[in-house]
C-alpha positions as a printed Julia matrix, in Angstrom:
373×3 Matrix{Float64}:
  37.2   113.61  121.87
  40.93  113.79  122.54
  43.23  114.65  119.61
  46.29  112.53  119.1
  49.52  114.3   118.14
  50.06  111.67  115.47
  46.7   112.41  113.83
  46.74  113.26  110.16
  48.65  116.55  109.94
  46.5   117.92  107.14
  43.39  117.59  109.34
  45.1   119.47  112.16
  46.38  122.18  109.83
  42.99  122.78  108.23
  41.22  122.98  111.57
  39.85  126.4   112.5
  39.59  126.92  116.23
  36.94  129.43  117.36
  37.97  132.13  119.73
  35.02  131.38  122.03
  35.98  129.1   124.89
  33.92  127.51  127.61
  36.15  128.73  130.4
  38.33  131.59  129.26
  39.69  133.2   126.2
  43.31  132.36  125.35
  45.64  133.53  122.66
  45.48  130.53  120.38
  46.28  130.8   116.68
  43.15  130.59  114.63
  44.78  128.62  111.86
  48.08  126.89  111.16
  49.46  127.53  107.71
  50.26  124.5   105.63
  53.93  123.98  104.64
  54.74  124.73  101.04
  56.08  121.26  100.34
  55.07  118.16  102.28
  55.88  115.58   99.65
  59.55  115.12  100.62
  59.47  116.49  104.18
  57.67  115.45  107.33
  56.53  117.46  110.3
  57.95  116.36  113.6
  55.86  117.41  116.6
  57.39  117.52  120.03
  55.64  118.41  123.26
  57.36  120.87  125.55
  58.4   119.75  129.02
  56.69  122.8   130.57
  53.31  122.22  132.26
  50.39  122.63  129.9
  47.05  124.05  130.94
  43.94  122.26  129.8
  41.47  124.26  127.74
  38.03  123.26  126.45
  37.01  124.57  123.07
  34.05  123.82  120.86
  34.31  123.24  117.17
  30.55  122.89  117.05
  28.14  124.57  119.49
  26.11  121.4   119.73
  29.08  119.14  120.19
  30.56  117.99  123.45
  33.54  120.1   124.52
  36.84  118.43  123.65
  40.16  118.62  125.44
  43.2   119.71  123.37
  46.71  120.64  124.3
  47.46  124.31  123.77
  49.11  124.89  120.4
  51.25  127.54  122.02
  53.04  124.72  123.86
  53.72  122.56  120.79
  57.0   122.7   118.9
  57.27  121.84  115.24
  60.46  121.19  113.3
  61.15  120.17  109.72
  62.8   116.79  109.45
  64.23  115.58  106.17
  63.16  112.18  105.1
  66.03  109.74  105.43
  66.93  108.01  102.21
  67.91  104.37  102.35
  71.64  103.82  102.21
  72.86  102.19   99.06
  76.18  100.46   98.59
  78.57  102.25   96.28
  79.55  100.33   93.25
  83.23   99.67   92.94
  85.01  101.45   90.15
  86.52   99.39   87.44
  90.24   98.8    88.0
  92.6   101.17   86.25
  94.83   99.98   83.48
  97.86  101.04   85.53
  98.17   99.99   89.15
 100.2   101.84   91.75
 103.48  100.63   90.2
 103.19   99.85   86.49
 101.15   98.16   83.8
 103.66   95.44   82.97
 104.28   96.85   79.47
 106.15  100.09   79.97
 108.91  100.97   79.77
 109.5    99.07   76.56
 113.06   98.32   75.54
 112.78  100.96   72.83
 111.74  103.59   75.38
 114.58  102.66   77.74
 117.18  102.78   74.97
 115.8   106.04   73.59
 116.07  107.69   77.02
 119.6   106.34   77.52
 120.78  107.44   74.06
 119.39  110.97   74.08
 120.3   111.67   77.68
 123.85  110.49   76.96
 124.02  113.06   74.14
 122.87  115.72   76.59
 125.12  114.54   79.46
 128.12  112.79   77.81
 130.29  113.3    80.91
 128.11  110.83   82.83
 128.55  108.04   80.31
 132.27  108.74   79.97
 132.69  108.53   83.74
 130.82  105.23   83.86
 132.95  103.87   81.04
 136.15  104.71   82.92
 134.88  103.26   86.19
 133.35  100.0    84.98
 136.49   98.07   85.84
 136.27   98.8    89.54
 132.55   99.71   89.82
 133.43  101.95   92.75
 134.39  105.45   91.65
 131.01  106.61   90.29
 129.48  106.63   93.81
 132.61  107.83   95.61
 133.43  104.3    96.72
 136.92  102.89   97.26
 138.83   99.63   97.26
 136.59   97.16   99.1
 133.0    96.15   99.59
 133.14   97.49  103.14
 134.32  100.86  101.8
 131.51  100.83   99.27
 128.84  100.03  101.84
 129.96  102.66  104.36
 130.34  105.26  101.62
 126.84  104.55  100.37
 125.42  104.78  103.89
 126.99  108.24  104.19
 125.48  109.32  100.86
 121.89  108.89  102.05
 119.83  112.1   102.28
 122.76  114.41  101.58
 124.72  115.84   98.66
 127.59  114.08   96.92
 129.97  116.79   98.13
 129.04  116.31  101.78
 129.05  112.51  101.63
 132.52  112.42  100.07
 133.81  114.9   102.63
 132.38  112.77  105.46
 133.92  109.59  104.08
 137.32  111.26  103.68
 137.22  112.6   107.24
 136.19  109.2   108.6
 139.1   107.42  106.9
 141.56  110.04  108.12
 140.51  109.61  111.75
 139.94  105.84  111.51
 142.35  104.34  108.93
 141.01  100.8   109.43
 137.54   99.45  110.11
 138.95   97.58  113.11
 139.63  100.96  114.72
 135.95  101.86  114.29
 134.96   98.63  116.04
 137.33   99.27  118.96
 136.33  102.92  119.4
 134.67  103.34  122.81
 133.87  107.03  122.35
 131.27  107.13  119.58
 131.29  110.93  119.63
 134.63  110.78  117.78
 132.97  108.88  114.94
 130.12  111.38  114.97
 132.52  114.31  114.68
 134.24  112.66  111.73
 131.04  112.36  109.68
 129.11  115.36  110.99
 129.28  117.17  107.64
 126.94  114.55  106.13
 124.24  115.2   108.74
 122.47  112.74  111.07
 125.89  112.05  112.59
 124.65  110.23  115.7
 122.39  107.85  113.79
 124.94  107.13  111.07
 127.76  106.56  113.55
 125.71  104.13  115.63
 124.62  102.14  112.58
 128.1   101.94  111.02
 129.73  100.8   114.27
 126.94   98.32  115.06
 127.22   96.76  111.6
 131.02   96.39  111.8
 130.88   94.99  115.33
 128.27   92.43  114.33
 130.37   91.26  111.38
 133.47   91.16  113.58
 131.63   89.02  116.12
 130.32   86.58  113.5
 133.35   86.29  111.2
 136.3    87.42  113.27
 137.14   90.36  111.02
 135.44   93.7   110.39
 134.97   93.2   106.65
 131.99   92.58  104.4
 134.02   91.4   101.43
 132.52   87.93  101.87
 129.34   89.06  100.1
 131.23   88.89   96.78
 130.61   85.16   96.76
 126.85   85.47   97.32
 124.2    85.68   94.64
 121.99   88.75   94.3
 119.16   87.51   96.53
 121.55   86.35   99.24
 123.34   89.71   99.16
 120.02   91.51   99.63
 119.07   89.23  102.5
 122.47   89.47  104.18
 122.85   93.24  103.98
 119.17   93.88  104.66
 119.5    92.74  108.26
 121.61   95.77  109.14
 119.94   99.05  110.04
 120.58  101.78  107.49
 120.81   99.41  104.54
 117.57   99.66  102.58
 116.7    98.44   99.08
 118.19  101.49   97.33
 121.49  101.31   99.24
 121.84   97.57   98.65
 121.01   98.05   94.98
 123.79  100.63   94.69
 126.22   98.21   96.31
 125.2    95.49   93.86
 125.54   97.81   90.87
 128.63   99.89   91.62
 130.61   97.64   93.98
 129.77   94.17   92.69
 129.06   94.97   89.05
 125.64   93.27   89.08
 122.86   94.43   86.7
 120.76   96.51   89.08
 118.61   99.62   88.61
 118.55  101.66   91.86
 115.66  104.08   92.27
 116.24  107.31   94.16
 114.04  110.42   94.32
 115.21  111.69   90.91
 114.67  108.37   89.16
 111.24  107.93   90.74
 110.09  111.45   89.84
 111.19  111.25   86.19
 109.85  107.74   85.58
 106.51  108.87   87.0
 106.47  111.83   84.6
 107.18  109.51   81.67
 104.4   107.15   82.74
 106.67  104.2    83.39
 105.35  103.85   86.95
 102.17  105.09   88.56
 101.92  108.42   90.39
 101.47  106.64   93.73
 104.42  104.29   93.32
 106.97  104.19   96.13
 110.71  103.97   95.63
 110.73  100.37   96.81
 107.84   99.39   94.54
 109.31  101.24   91.57
 112.66   99.53   92.13
 111.15   96.05   92.14
 109.22   96.86   88.96
 111.8    98.81   86.92
 114.6    96.42   87.83
 112.72   93.78   85.81
 111.73   96.07   82.91
 114.95   97.96   82.11
 117.46   95.98   79.97
 120.5    94.83   81.94
 123.1    96.34   79.62
 121.88   99.93   80.11
 120.86   99.86   83.79
 123.98  101.61   85.06
 124.02  104.34   82.42
 120.27  105.01   82.53
 120.27  105.23   86.32
 123.17  107.72   86.42
 121.74  109.73   83.52
 118.34  110.08   85.17
 119.98  111.16   88.43
 122.06  113.78   86.62
 119.17  114.96   84.46
 116.91  115.36   87.49
 119.43  117.79   88.98
 119.8   120.08   85.93
 116.55  119.93   83.92
 113.83  122.43   84.83
 111.03  120.18   83.58
 112.26  117.11   85.44
 113.47  118.75   88.66
 111.35  118.93   91.78
 109.08  122.0    91.64
 110.82  122.92   88.35
 113.83  124.13   90.34
 116.96  122.21   89.34
 119.75  121.83   91.86
 122.35  122.73   89.23
 120.71  124.83   86.48
 122.62  125.45   83.22
 125.29  128.13   83.56
 123.98  130.02   80.52
 120.67  130.53   82.31
 118.64  128.88   79.56
 116.55  125.85   80.52
 117.42  122.63   78.75
 114.91  121.37   76.21
 114.2   117.98   77.72
 114.29  115.0    75.31
 111.9   113.12   77.62
 108.96  115.51   77.37
 107.19  113.62   74.57
 107.82  110.14   75.97
 104.49  109.96   77.91
 102.48  110.62   74.75
 104.16  107.79   72.86
 102.65  105.15   75.17
 105.64  102.88   74.72
 105.92  103.14   70.93
 108.94  105.22   69.91
 108.36  107.07   66.6
 110.36  105.83   63.64
 112.12  109.18   63.4
 113.85  108.42   66.71
 114.47  104.69   66.31
 116.95  102.83   64.17
 119.34  105.78   63.89
 123.08  105.77   64.24
 124.86  108.17   66.58
 125.37  110.88   63.93
 121.72  110.82   62.86
 120.59  110.93   66.48
 122.85  113.89   67.16
 121.38  115.8    64.2
 117.85  114.89   65.23
 118.54  116.0    68.78
 119.94  119.33   67.62
 116.8   119.93   65.57
 114.61  119.04   68.51
 116.25  121.29   71.09
 116.95  124.19   68.69
 119.49  125.63   71.06
 123.19  126.2    70.48
 125.72  125.41   73.13
 123.54  122.96   75.01
 125.51  119.9    73.98
 129.01  119.99   75.41
């Protein structure tokens, strides 16, 4: 009888082949050892492509000789049993999405952060108080909306010192915005603002914006946006390259005096640490969310305080390396460290206090002399 390769493997393994052959003696294994575990594994038998010689062997002397393929030409390999694929169950949604949970920051949290940061950085609040009438000076802006917009465009991805130097150089070489429109050698504009970096890109965007306004309205001025509401201002300025949500928000806040809460890298990083927005929130998403949650009357101060604090506080700076560390070499004791653990509920010891009580409480909390200036 002819053996099939798919015959029961246990029968093949237990078979003992006698060395006596009808034709010739070949080196055939007398017995194949049984695998240790066959419950979860299967034996895959493949026949070699090489020619196989036929051999007749007898399992019983009285039986008819049977034809088998030489075991020396058979390959065996262990194949793991494939498990049926199962669909993964979806995880339950988190309480906080990529932006926020719709509850935090509470008004108490926002006012606590504004109050205690103003005690730590009083110069920021004093500067805002002096500049509220014009809403221009705090971002290095000047006398018109056009000045404010160009100045803000130059402040992107650079330091305040470099952006102010670039703006000053631009106004010295081009006293009016009409002269920027009429300039046929854009390299002169690039040279004027080179200190701010990305000179070619900035110069092209500033000139293109002014030329477009000149073409549409006959004058290179964007002062007409004063008469537009917030949404129309965003739509109007958003059509120009280089004017993103953060830049437009700064124009609304500092140039037009509208209640806006711009979100830059410092604001995003600190609000994520406090748990106001999710760890995967983007600046644009955080702006849309926080602009609705932060009370209007403290938006300007809280924004500027968070920007300042992110530059000097070791705990709130990127990689714990502040851009302007304290001159005494001692890290500030951050008043925002415990905010995440409060989960939106400010302890009574920090709420309902007047300025003197808050100052005393803050001094006890930081336990450092000379921190408050």
